[in-house]
Amino acid sequence: MTEAAELPQAPAEARTVFGEFFPEAVRYAELLADAGVKRGLIGPREVPRLWERHLLNCAVLSEVVPQGVTVCDVGSGAGLPGIPLALVRPDLKITLLEPLLRRTNFLQEVVELLGLDHVTVARGRAEEMLGKLPAVHVVTARAVAPLDRLAGWGVPLLRPYGEMLALKGDTAQEELDGARAALSKLGVVETSVVHVGEGVVDPMSTVVRVEVGESPGGVRFAAKRAKAARAGRARRRR
């Protein structure tokens, strides 16, 4: 058995980005490097680059998230990008959505250990959550699925005029171009590729931004949304 890689010291940029929550960011990094690896949530080869490739890469997403909004992190996994985002943005209300029990158990432990009162963990698949979770202003995701499939899961969870922010790699624009037809059917009205984290991460983090109009999910989800709303009203009357 190979010896576990050692977590490197946090770079100077981490102190600046996480500010007063830097100690919590260090604790989260330690949890990822230990329990995260042991439980198979993150690969052991990722430990030496946890800060730059994972924590900071995700934390800079905050540059494009509006103030005081609700966020659903779809396919949160080990909490990326949701937990780094929560550490730098206590003004947000964040739901970490993940279908696998072992991952939601880890996420719940992290949330409690770090005292993240503005973060909730929910177990389930995004495509099953319509009507079960309140619609949000922003959906986030990282390394979950190709953009067309990811949008089919995430866009219906949005409020009207909300946006999905997906951390992607070098082929972000190509992926966006290939998904335009699918995005249009989902009620998407505006798309763009933005780069965040200048002076913090190199290369900068690439974000695909997908904005919806008044009907998130498009016609395909309009009936499902109405049915979910009726079911919710019926439950409240009981």
Tab-separated table of C-alpha atoms in Angstrom:
chain	number	residue	atom	x	y	z
A	1	MET	CA	0.000	0.000	0.000
A	2	THR	CA	1.389	3.400	-0.950
A	3	GLU	CA	1.794	6.025	1.723
A	4	ALA	CA	-0.860	8.714	1.691
A	5	ALA	CA	0.210	12.018	0.156
A	6	GLU	CA	0.715	14.862	2.593
A	7	LEU	CA	-1.493	17.937	2.448
A	8	PRO	CA	0.696	20.929	1.544
A	9	GLN	CA	0.645	24.144	3.522
A	10	ALA	CA	-2.041	26.578	2.429
A	11	PRO	CA	-0.784	29.161	-0.080
A	12	ALA	CA	-0.850	32.862	0.762
A	13	GLU	CA	-3.778	33.371	-1.619
A	14	ALA	CA	-5.942	31.131	0.577
A	15	ARG	CA	-5.605	33.504	3.531
A	16	THR	CA	-6.766	36.371	1.360
A	17	VAL	CA	-9.648	34.529	-0.304
A	18	PHE	CA	-11.075	32.841	2.807
A	19	GLY	CA	-10.357	35.726	5.187
A	20	GLU	CA	-11.770	35.163	8.658
A	21	PHE	CA	-12.876	31.676	7.608
A	22	PHE	CA	-9.336	30.585	6.713
A	23	PRO	CA	-9.123	28.222	9.751
A	24	GLU	CA	-12.321	26.503	8.592
A	25	ALA	CA	-10.890	26.222	5.067
A	26	VAL	CA	-7.779	24.532	6.484
A	27	ARG	CA	-9.954	22.128	8.474
A	28	TYR	CA	-11.966	21.290	5.356
A	29	ALA	CA	-8.774	20.647	3.393
A	30	GLU	CA	-7.589	18.325	6.174
A	31	LEU	CA	-10.894	16.445	6.101
A	32	LEU	CA	-10.678	16.005	2.331
A	33	ALA	CA	-7.085	14.778	2.565
A	34	ASP	CA	-7.970	12.280	5.284
A	35	ALA	CA	-11.592	11.089	5.444
A	36	GLY	CA	-12.278	12.238	1.883
A	37	VAL	CA	-9.567	9.983	0.505
A	38	LYS	CA	-10.348	7.053	2.817
A	39	ARG	CA	-14.017	7.130	1.784
A	40	GLY	CA	-13.211	7.381	-1.900
A	41	LEU	CA	-14.587	10.907	-2.316
A	42	ILE	CA	-11.344	12.307	-3.671
A	43	GLY	CA	-8.361	10.586	-5.242
A	44	PRO	CA	-5.119	10.398	-3.236
A	45	ARG	CA	-3.228	11.999	-6.124
A	46	GLU	CA	-5.358	15.120	-5.669
A	47	VAL	CA	-4.101	15.785	-2.121
A	48	PRO	CA	-0.920	17.684	-3.119
A	49	ARG	CA	-2.999	20.045	-5.255
A	50	LEU	CA	-6.076	20.347	-3.049
A	51	TRP	CA	-5.643	24.065	-2.456
A	52	GLU	CA	-5.039	25.308	-5.986
A	53	ARG	CA	-7.039	22.790	-8.028
A	54	HIS	CA	-9.983	22.336	-5.687
A	55	LEU	CA	-10.542	24.790	-2.817
A	56	LEU	CA	-9.338	27.997	-4.456
A	57	ASN	CA	-10.557	26.947	-7.894
A	58	CYS	CA	-14.056	26.654	-6.405
A	59	ALA	CA	-13.943	29.600	-3.979
A	60	VAL	CA	-13.352	32.122	-6.778
A	61	LEU	CA	-16.746	31.168	-8.210
A	62	SER	CA	-18.026	33.669	-5.634
A	63	GLU	CA	-16.979	36.463	-8.003
A	64	VAL	CA	-20.012	35.784	-10.205
A	65	VAL	CA	-22.605	34.823	-7.559
A	66	PRO	CA	-24.946	37.706	-6.622
A	67	GLN	CA	-25.332	38.853	-3.029
A	68	GLY	CA	-27.810	37.195	-0.688
A	69	VAL	CA	-29.223	34.594	-3.079
A	70	THR	CA	-30.206	30.952	-2.683
A	71	VAL	CA	-27.899	28.355	-4.240
A	72	CYS	CA	-28.213	24.650	-5.012
A	73	ASP	CA	-24.928	22.813	-5.595
A	74	VAL	CA	-25.929	19.904	-7.838
A	75	GLY	CA	-23.942	16.677	-7.530
A	76	SER	CA	-21.974	18.204	-4.682
A	77	GLY	CA	-19.836	15.097	-4.106
A	78	ALA	CA	-17.181	16.010	-1.549
A	79	GLY	CA	-18.615	19.530	-1.335
A	80	LEU	CA	-17.047	21.139	-4.394
A	81	PRO	CA	-17.796	23.903	-5.189
A	82	GLY	CA	-20.506	24.327	-2.527
A	83	ILE	CA	-18.407	24.289	0.657
A	84	PRO	CA	-15.593	26.609	-0.491
A	85	LEU	CA	-18.316	28.942	-1.781
A	86	ALA	CA	-20.080	28.783	1.590
A	87	LEU	CA	-16.854	29.609	3.422
A	88	VAL	CA	-16.290	32.816	1.479
A	89	ARG	CA	-19.964	33.824	1.205
A	90	PRO	CA	-21.899	33.591	4.481
A	91	ASP	CA	-24.575	35.784	2.864
A	92	LEU	CA	-25.738	32.849	0.718
A	93	LYS	CA	-28.216	30.094	1.562
A	94	ILE	CA	-26.723	26.952	0.047
A	95	THR	CA	-28.136	23.461	-0.457
A	96	LEU	CA	-25.638	20.689	-1.178
A	97	LEU	CA	-27.540	18.176	-3.307
A	98	GLU	CA	-26.021	14.716	-3.661
A	99	PRO	CA	-27.644	11.307	-4.355
A	100	LEU	CA	-25.104	8.986	-2.678
A	101	LEU	CA	-25.492	8.271	1.041
A	102	ARG	CA	-21.787	7.994	1.847
A	103	ARG	CA	-21.245	11.410	0.312
A	104	THR	CA	-24.182	13.076	2.054
A	105	ASN	CA	-22.952	11.627	5.356
A	106	PHE	CA	-19.544	13.213	4.748
A	107	LEU	CA	-21.115	16.509	3.725
A	108	GLN	CA	-23.297	16.609	6.839
A	109	GLU	CA	-20.272	15.935	9.040
A	110	VAL	CA	-18.315	18.741	7.360
A	111	VAL	CA	-21.184	21.219	7.652
A	112	GLU	CA	-21.543	20.491	11.360
A	113	LEU	CA	-17.800	20.517	12.089
A	114	LEU	CA	-17.312	23.838	10.323
A	115	GLY	CA	-20.441	25.418	11.806
A	116	LEU	CA	-21.938	26.297	8.415
A	117	ASP	CA	-25.420	27.288	9.591
A	118	HIS	CA	-26.295	28.683	6.155
A	119	VAL	CA	-25.735	25.314	4.442
A	120	THR	CA	-28.187	22.408	4.145
A	121	VAL	CA	-27.437	18.915	2.870
A	122	ALA	CA	-30.100	17.136	0.793
A	123	ARG	CA	-29.938	13.621	-0.602
A	124	GLY	CA	-31.423	12.935	-4.003
A	125	ARG	CA	-31.003	13.208	-7.745
A	126	ALA	CA	-31.529	16.652	-9.213
A	127	GLU	CA	-34.070	15.349	-11.739
A	128	GLU	CA	-36.242	14.093	-8.855
A	129	MET	CA	-36.125	17.300	-6.794
A	130	LEU	CA	-38.599	19.444	-8.716
A	131	GLY	CA	-41.222	20.467	-6.163
A	132	LYS	CA	-39.310	18.860	-3.298
A	133	LEU	CA	-36.777	21.648	-2.946
A	134	PRO	CA	-37.589	25.363	-3.149
A	135	ALA	CA	-36.549	26.882	-6.472
A	136	VAL	CA	-33.242	28.764	-6.204
A	137	HIS	CA	-31.619	31.805	-7.747
A	138	VAL	CA	-28.405	29.985	-8.670
A	139	VAL	CA	-27.454	26.378	-9.448
A	140	THR	CA	-23.756	25.484	-9.250
A	141	ALA	CA	-21.941	22.368	-10.441
A	142	ARG	CA	-18.443	21.066	-11.058
A	143	ALA	CA	-17.365	17.993	-13.017
A	144	VAL	CA	-20.848	16.449	-12.836
A	145	ALA	CA	-21.826	15.785	-16.471
A	146	PRO	CA	-21.682	17.210	-20.011
A	147	LEU	CA	-23.382	20.588	-20.189
A	148	ASP	CA	-26.532	19.494	-22.065
A	149	ARG	CA	-27.243	16.739	-19.533
A	150	LEU	CA	-26.262	18.907	-16.564
A	151	ALA	CA	-28.617	21.651	-17.716
A	152	GLY	CA	-31.468	19.146	-17.951
A	153	TRP	CA	-30.947	18.390	-14.260
A	154	GLY	CA	-30.069	21.826	-12.934
A	155	VAL	CA	-32.051	24.394	-14.931
A	156	PRO	CA	-35.518	23.172	-13.771
A	157	LEU	CA	-34.435	23.834	-10.152
A	158	LEU	CA	-34.046	27.540	-10.876
A	159	ARG	CA	-36.419	30.387	-10.130
A	160	PRO	CA	-37.506	32.488	-13.103
A	161	TYR	CA	-34.565	34.575	-14.351
A	162	GLY	CA	-32.102	32.493	-12.346
A	163	GLU	CA	-28.780	31.175	-13.598
A	164	MET	CA	-26.685	28.034	-13.611
A	165	LEU	CA	-22.929	28.432	-13.058
A	166	ALA	CA	-20.935	25.383	-14.121
A	167	LEU	CA	-17.189	25.123	-13.536
A	168	LYS	CA	-15.718	23.648	-16.712
A	169	GLY	CA	-12.332	23.061	-18.342
A	170	ASP	CA	-10.577	24.209	-21.497
A	171	THR	CA	-13.335	22.930	-23.787
A	172	ALA	CA	-16.036	25.044	-22.115
A	173	GLN	CA	-16.882	27.114	-25.208
A	174	GLU	CA	-16.954	24.033	-27.422
A	175	GLU	CA	-19.227	22.265	-24.946
A	176	LEU	CA	-21.500	25.308	-24.774
A	177	ASP	CA	-21.741	25.548	-28.566
A	178	GLY	CA	-22.715	21.883	-28.767
A	179	ALA	CA	-25.415	22.260	-26.135
A	180	ARG	CA	-27.212	25.334	-27.504
A	181	ALA	CA	-30.197	23.461	-28.947
A	182	ALA	CA	-30.785	21.584	-25.696
A	183	LEU	CA	-30.380	24.772	-23.664
A	184	SER	CA	-32.903	26.626	-25.808
A	185	LYS	CA	-35.527	23.920	-25.169
A	186	LEU	CA	-34.899	24.353	-21.424
A	187	GLY	CA	-35.862	28.018	-21.479
A	188	VAL	CA	-32.302	29.368	-21.521
A	189	VAL	CA	-32.154	32.906	-22.910
A	190	GLU	CA	-28.516	33.893	-22.404
A	191	THR	CA	-25.198	32.028	-22.216
A	192	SER	CA	-21.572	33.044	-21.733
A	193	VAL	CA	-18.152	31.742	-20.702
A	194	VAL	CA	-16.417	33.771	-18.009
A	195	HIS	CA	-13.064	33.443	-16.263
A	196	VAL	CA	-12.668	34.111	-12.550
A	197	GLY	CA	-9.855	34.038	-10.013
A	198	GLU	CA	-7.341	36.385	-11.639
A	199	GLY	CA	-4.310	36.627	-9.366
A	200	VAL	CA	-5.574	33.717	-7.253
A	201	VAL	CA	-5.502	30.625	-9.465
A	202	ASP	CA	-3.463	29.956	-12.593
A	203	PRO	CA	-5.011	29.152	-14.943
A	204	MET	CA	-8.130	31.052	-13.973
A	205	SER	CA	-11.305	29.068	-13.324
A	206	THR	CA	-13.633	28.771	-16.318
A	207	VAL	CA	-17.358	29.145	-15.696
A	208	VAL	CA	-20.189	28.496	-18.124
A	209	ARG	CA	-23.044	30.814	-17.222
A	210	VAL	CA	-26.530	29.805	-18.342
A	211	GLU	CA	-29.364	32.262	-17.675
A	212	VAL	CA	-33.051	31.397	-17.927
A	213	GLY	CA	-36.139	33.451	-18.637
A	214	GLU	CA	-39.523	33.262	-16.982
A	215	SER	CA	-39.896	29.494	-17.555
A	216	PRO	CA	-36.904	27.518	-16.186
A	217	GLY	CA	-36.872	24.122	-17.856
A	218	GLY	CA	-39.046	25.348	-20.724
A	219	VAL	CA	-42.332	23.827	-21.864
A	220	ARG	CA	-41.085	20.348	-20.996
A	221	PHE	CA	-41.111	21.134	-17.281
A	222	ALA	CA	-44.061	23.543	-17.122
A	223	ALA	CA	-46.597	20.756	-16.417
A	224	LYS	CA	-44.302	19.099	-13.865
A	225	ARG	CA	-43.805	22.432	-12.120
A	226	ALA	CA	-47.540	23.105	-11.952
A	227	LYS	CA	-48.208	19.589	-10.646
A	228	ALA	CA	-45.496	19.983	-7.977
A	229	ALA	CA	-46.971	23.334	-6.916
A	230	ARG	CA	-50.456	21.806	-6.553
A	231	ALA	CA	-49.034	18.925	-4.521
A	232	GLY	CA	-47.225	21.384	-2.268
A	233	ARG	CA	-50.398	23.379	-1.649
A	234	ALA	CA	-52.286	20.176	-0.866
A	235	ARG	CA	-49.655	19.116	1.688
A	236	ARG	CA	-49.818	22.498	3.406
A	237	ARG	CA	-53.622	22.271	3.731
A	238	ARG	CA	-53.468	18.953	5.582
